[in-house]
Amino acid sequence: MQSLILIAIGSAFVNNVVLSQFLGLCPFLGVSKKINTAAGMGVAVIFVITLSSMVTWVINRFVLISLGLTYLQTIVFILVIACLVQIVETVLKKFSPALYKALGVYLPLITTNCAVLGVALTNVQSDYNFITSTVNGFSIAVGFTVAIIILAGIREKTEKNDIPKPFRGMPITLTTAGLMAIAFFGFSGLI
């Protein structure tokens, strides 16, 4: 149990997928303009990463390893992630059209979000069991969600500030993300 807690804290904060591994920057920067859409993207990412961690572990363990097809991991994992994103997209379109419209093009981009594939490959390379893979995937997704919501909150506040013209938009967002990465580096002493 203690090792799962350490993995959870390490995955969410110490080795934050966005702020220390720099994976998943496209939705991180693109969907972080408003807290509502950032939270929606975070929930979608939590669902996709957690479920893909579970499904890819099962497929890898019982299909790819058993048949000696481990060289197909990346391709198979991408297909699994694409299917899961389609499920999320269909559910959001049906039950939350406003969030579906707000996420726009970034929702299908979860398929190509390197963070999702990175988690699946990390779980395999670290030789995690099913429970550990699931906890790792969920924790990484929670870390992503925390980071994107914090950035969205800061971006909403900076819209009302008098920022010099050359720094408006993406320059101040990238500067903010860099400062957040430095702040999250402070978590490295936890583990």
mmCIF file of C-alpha atoms in Angstrom:
data_model
loop_
_atom_site.group_PDB
_atom_site.id
_atom_site.type_symbol
_atom_site.label_atom_id
_atom_site.label_comp_id
_atom_site.label_asym_id
_atom_site.label_seq_id
_atom_site.Cartn_x
_atom_site.Cartn_y
_atom_site.Cartn_z
ATOM 1 C CA MET A 1 0.000 0.000 0.000
ATOM 2 C CA GLN A 2 2.835 2.382 0.843
ATOM 3 C CA SER A 3 4.428 1.829 -2.571
ATOM 4 C CA LEU A 4 1.127 2.669 -4.308
ATOM 5 C CA ILE A 5 0.875 5.920 -2.350
ATOM 6 C CA LEU A 6 4.444 6.810 -3.307
ATOM 7 C CA ILE A 7 3.724 6.041 -6.952
ATOM 8 C CA ALA A 8 0.544 8.138 -6.808
ATOM 9 C CA ILE A 9 2.280 11.169 -5.272
ATOM 10 C CA GLY A 10 5.294 10.779 -7.518
ATOM 11 C CA SER A 11 3.213 10.477 -10.674
ATOM 12 C CA ALA A 12 0.863 13.349 -9.881
ATOM 13 C CA PHE A 13 3.255 15.924 -8.453
ATOM 14 C CA VAL A 14 6.950 15.024 -8.485
ATOM 15 C CA ASN A 15 7.037 13.681 -12.054
ATOM 16 C CA ASN A 16 4.079 15.662 -13.351
ATOM 17 C CA VAL A 17 3.514 14.586 -16.929
ATOM 18 C CA VAL A 18 3.172 18.153 -18.215
ATOM 19 C CA LEU A 19 5.469 20.165 -15.978
ATOM 20 C CA SER A 20 8.430 17.829 -15.606
ATOM 21 C CA GLN A 21 8.142 15.366 -18.496
ATOM 22 C CA PHE A 22 6.698 17.921 -20.957
ATOM 23 C CA LEU A 23 4.211 15.467 -22.443
ATOM 24 C CA GLY A 24 0.705 16.532 -23.403
ATOM 25 C CA LEU A 25 1.528 20.190 -23.968
ATOM 26 C CA CYS A 26 -0.931 20.671 -26.843
ATOM 27 C CA PRO A 27 -4.116 20.289 -24.782
ATOM 28 C CA PHE A 28 -2.370 21.813 -21.761
ATOM 29 C CA LEU A 29 -1.764 25.069 -23.619
ATOM 30 C CA GLY A 30 -4.766 24.936 -25.944
ATOM 31 C CA VAL A 31 -7.593 24.160 -23.522
ATOM 32 C CA SER A 32 -6.404 26.152 -20.526
ATOM 33 C CA LYS A 33 -8.100 29.457 -21.346
ATOM 34 C CA LYS A 34 -11.113 28.826 -19.090
ATOM 35 C CA ILE A 35 -11.372 26.759 -15.921
ATOM 36 C CA ASN A 36 -14.580 25.052 -17.117
ATOM 37 C CA THR A 37 -13.038 23.675 -20.294
ATOM 38 C CA ALA A 38 -9.794 22.819 -18.496
ATOM 39 C CA ALA A 39 -11.709 20.821 -15.890
ATOM 40 C CA GLY A 40 -13.675 19.072 -18.640
ATOM 41 C CA MET A 41 -10.486 18.179 -20.468
ATOM 42 C CA GLY A 42 -9.003 16.991 -17.185
ATOM 43 C CA VAL A 43 -11.919 14.647 -16.543
ATOM 44 C CA ALA A 44 -11.712 13.304 -20.103
ATOM 45 C CA VAL A 45 -7.962 12.737 -19.723
ATOM 46 C CA ILE A 46 -8.462 11.028 -16.350
ATOM 47 C CA PHE A 47 -10.968 8.669 -17.920
ATOM 48 C CA VAL A 48 -8.874 7.923 -21.020
ATOM 49 C CA ILE A 49 -5.514 7.510 -19.255
ATOM 50 C CA THR A 50 -6.903 5.369 -16.436
ATOM 51 C CA LEU A 51 -8.896 3.138 -18.739
ATOM 52 C CA SER A 52 -6.077 2.906 -21.284
ATOM 53 C CA SER A 53 -3.655 1.940 -18.510
ATOM 54 C CA MET A 54 -5.920 -0.942 -17.556
ATOM 55 C CA VAL A 55 -6.745 -2.092 -21.092
ATOM 56 C CA THR A 56 -3.198 -1.815 -22.440
ATOM 57 C CA TRP A 57 -1.840 -3.781 -19.462
ATOM 58 C CA VAL A 58 -4.315 -6.595 -20.092
ATOM 59 C CA ILE A 59 -3.672 -6.645 -23.842
ATOM 60 C CA ASN A 60 0.083 -6.515 -23.354
ATOM 61 C CA ARG A 61 0.131 -9.205 -20.679
ATOM 62 C CA PHE A 62 -2.325 -11.695 -22.138
ATOM 63 C CA VAL A 63 -2.025 -11.090 -25.882
ATOM 64 C CA LEU A 64 1.211 -9.419 -26.950
ATOM 65 C CA ILE A 65 3.577 -11.180 -24.520
ATOM 66 C CA SER A 66 1.812 -14.534 -24.897
ATOM 67 C CA LEU A 67 2.044 -14.422 -28.681
ATOM 68 C CA GLY A 68 5.531 -12.880 -28.780
ATOM 69 C CA LEU A 69 4.231 -9.714 -30.429
ATOM 70 C CA THR A 70 5.646 -7.144 -28.012
ATOM 71 C CA TYR A 71 7.153 -5.257 -30.950
ATOM 72 C CA LEU A 72 3.568 -4.188 -31.791
ATOM 73 C CA GLN A 73 3.009 -2.466 -28.426
ATOM 74 C CA THR A 74 3.086 1.084 -29.726
ATOM 75 C CA ILE A 75 0.695 0.419 -32.608
ATOM 76 C CA VAL A 76 -1.730 -1.591 -30.475
ATOM 77 C CA PHE A 77 -1.641 0.995 -27.690
ATOM 78 C CA ILE A 78 -2.413 3.807 -30.138
ATOM 79 C CA LEU A 79 -5.409 1.852 -31.451
ATOM 80 C CA VAL A 80 -6.706 1.231 -27.920
ATOM 81 C CA ILE A 81 -6.314 4.919 -27.047
ATOM 82 C CA ALA A 82 -8.092 5.975 -30.253
ATOM 83 C CA CYS A 83 -11.040 3.700 -29.432
ATOM 84 C CA LEU A 84 -11.270 5.029 -25.878
ATOM 85 C CA VAL A 85 -11.204 8.632 -27.101
ATOM 86 C CA GLN A 86 -14.025 7.849 -29.518
ATOM 87 C CA ILE A 87 -16.058 6.509 -26.603
ATOM 88 C CA VAL A 88 -15.381 9.658 -24.561
ATOM 89 C CA GLU A 89 -16.260 11.852 -27.530
ATOM 90 C CA THR A 90 -19.546 10.029 -28.092
ATOM 91 C CA VAL A 91 -20.499 10.196 -24.401
ATOM 92 C CA LEU A 92 -19.675 13.916 -24.146
ATOM 93 C CA LYS A 93 -21.563 14.694 -27.340
ATOM 94 C CA LYS A 94 -24.639 12.946 -25.968
ATOM 95 C CA PHE A 95 -24.580 14.001 -22.294
ATOM 96 C CA SER A 96 -22.680 17.320 -22.302
ATOM 97 C CA PRO A 97 -22.948 19.077 -25.676
ATOM 98 C CA ALA A 98 -21.682 22.365 -24.234
ATOM 99 C CA LEU A 99 -18.466 20.777 -22.970
ATOM 100 C CA TYR A 100 -18.126 18.814 -26.208
ATOM 101 C CA LYS A 101 -18.354 22.048 -28.188
ATOM 102 C CA ALA A 102 -16.007 23.899 -25.795
ATOM 103 C CA LEU A 103 -13.314 21.225 -26.086
ATOM 104 C CA GLY A 104 -13.610 21.351 -29.858
ATOM 105 C CA VAL A 105 -10.661 19.960 -31.755
ATOM 106 C CA TYR A 106 -8.732 19.223 -28.565
ATOM 107 C CA LEU A 107 -10.916 16.260 -27.642
ATOM 108 C CA PRO A 108 -9.885 14.155 -30.657
ATOM 109 C CA LEU A 109 -6.326 15.311 -30.002
ATOM 110 C CA ILE A 110 -6.304 13.189 -26.830
ATOM 111 C CA THR A 111 -5.751 10.325 -29.276
ATOM 112 C CA THR A 112 -2.438 11.838 -30.288
ATOM 113 C CA ASN A 113 -1.665 13.168 -26.817
ATOM 114 C CA CYS A 114 1.753 11.738 -26.171
ATOM 115 C CA ALA A 115 1.030 11.699 -22.422
ATOM 116 C CA VAL A 116 -1.575 8.954 -22.864
ATOM 117 C CA LEU A 117 0.749 6.784 -24.928
ATOM 118 C CA GLY A 118 3.653 7.655 -22.633
ATOM 119 C CA VAL A 119 1.763 6.359 -19.598
ATOM 120 C CA ALA A 120 0.914 3.079 -21.302
ATOM 121 C CA LEU A 121 4.511 2.551 -22.401
ATOM 122 C CA THR A 122 5.903 3.569 -19.001
ATOM 123 C CA ASN A 123 3.646 1.055 -17.271
ATOM 124 C CA VAL A 124 4.953 -1.709 -19.539
ATOM 125 C CA GLN A 125 8.599 -0.658 -19.316
ATOM 126 C CA SER A 126 8.420 -0.364 -15.529
ATOM 127 C CA ASP A 127 6.903 -3.873 -15.406
ATOM 128 C CA TYR A 128 4.021 -2.671 -13.244
ATOM 129 C CA ASN A 129 1.258 -5.082 -12.319
ATOM 130 C CA PHE A 130 -2.393 -4.338 -13.079
ATOM 131 C CA ILE A 131 -3.109 -2.400 -9.867
ATOM 132 C CA THR A 132 0.111 -0.403 -10.031
ATOM 133 C CA SER A 133 -0.490 0.431 -13.709
ATOM 134 C CA THR A 134 -3.985 1.638 -12.918
ATOM 135 C CA VAL A 135 -2.834 3.744 -9.953
ATOM 136 C CA ASN A 136 0.025 5.191 -12.003
ATOM 137 C CA GLY A 137 -2.274 6.064 -14.905
ATOM 138 C CA PHE A 138 -4.912 7.617 -12.673
ATOM 139 C CA SER A 139 -2.314 9.619 -10.722
ATOM 140 C CA ILE A 140 -0.627 10.933 -13.843
ATOM 141 C CA ALA A 141 -4.018 12.017 -15.182
ATOM 142 C CA VAL A 142 -4.863 13.731 -11.885
ATOM 143 C CA GLY A 143 -1.512 15.543 -12.049
ATOM 144 C CA PHE A 144 -2.341 16.662 -15.586
ATOM 145 C CA THR A 145 -5.755 17.868 -14.419
ATOM 146 C CA VAL A 146 -4.311 19.784 -11.472
ATOM 147 C CA ALA A 147 -1.750 21.471 -13.729
ATOM 148 C CA ILE A 148 -4.235 22.433 -16.454
ATOM 149 C CA ILE A 149 -6.758 23.825 -13.941
ATOM 150 C CA ILE A 150 -4.064 25.876 -12.198
ATOM 151 C CA LEU A 151 -2.885 27.250 -15.538
ATOM 152 C CA ALA A 152 -6.479 28.030 -16.568
ATOM 153 C CA GLY A 153 -7.047 29.915 -13.316
ATOM 154 C CA ILE A 154 -3.896 31.949 -13.822
ATOM 155 C CA ARG A 155 -4.782 32.646 -17.453
ATOM 156 C CA GLU A 156 -8.232 33.897 -16.450
ATOM 157 C CA LYS A 157 -6.604 36.260 -13.948
ATOM 158 C CA THR A 158 -3.983 37.528 -16.413
ATOM 159 C CA GLU A 159 -6.669 38.513 -18.931
ATOM 160 C CA LYS A 160 -7.635 41.343 -16.576
ATOM 161 C CA ASN A 161 -4.053 42.515 -16.029
ATOM 162 C CA ASP A 162 -2.145 45.124 -17.981
ATOM 163 C CA ILE A 163 0.413 42.929 -19.741
ATOM 164 C CA PRO A 164 2.839 44.492 -22.250
ATOM 165 C CA LYS A 165 1.654 43.844 -25.802
ATOM 166 C CA PRO A 166 4.566 41.554 -26.823
ATOM 167 C CA PHE A 167 3.836 39.246 -23.868
ATOM 168 C CA ARG A 168 0.073 38.903 -24.401
ATOM 169 C CA GLY A 169 -1.316 35.536 -25.396
ATOM 170 C CA MET A 170 1.021 32.600 -25.711
ATOM 171 C CA PRO A 171 4.231 34.297 -24.470
ATOM 172 C CA ILE A 172 2.774 34.987 -21.019
ATOM 173 C CA THR A 173 1.168 31.522 -21.014
ATOM 174 C CA LEU A 174 4.517 29.857 -21.717
ATOM 175 C CA THR A 175 6.206 32.002 -19.075
ATOM 176 C CA THR A 176 3.505 31.004 -16.585
ATOM 177 C CA ALA A 177 3.883 27.322 -17.490
ATOM 178 C CA GLY A 178 7.639 27.613 -16.978
ATOM 179 C CA LEU A 179 7.154 29.170 -13.559
ATOM 180 C CA MET A 180 4.667 26.419 -12.688
ATOM 181 C CA ALA A 181 7.257 23.817 -13.683
ATOM 182 C CA ILE A 182 9.759 25.446 -11.345
ATOM 183 C CA ALA A 183 7.171 25.480 -8.562
ATOM 184 C CA PHE A 184 6.345 21.793 -9.107
ATOM 185 C CA PHE A 185 10.061 21.037 -8.926
ATOM 186 C CA GLY A 186 9.702 21.846 -5.237
ATOM 187 C CA PHE A 187 7.709 18.626 -4.840
ATOM 188 C CA SER A 188 10.817 16.588 -5.672
ATOM 189 C CA GLY A 189 11.763 16.469 -1.985
ATOM 190 C CA LEU A 190 8.566 14.571 -1.125
ATOM 191 C CA ILE A 191 9.836 11.221 -2.335
#
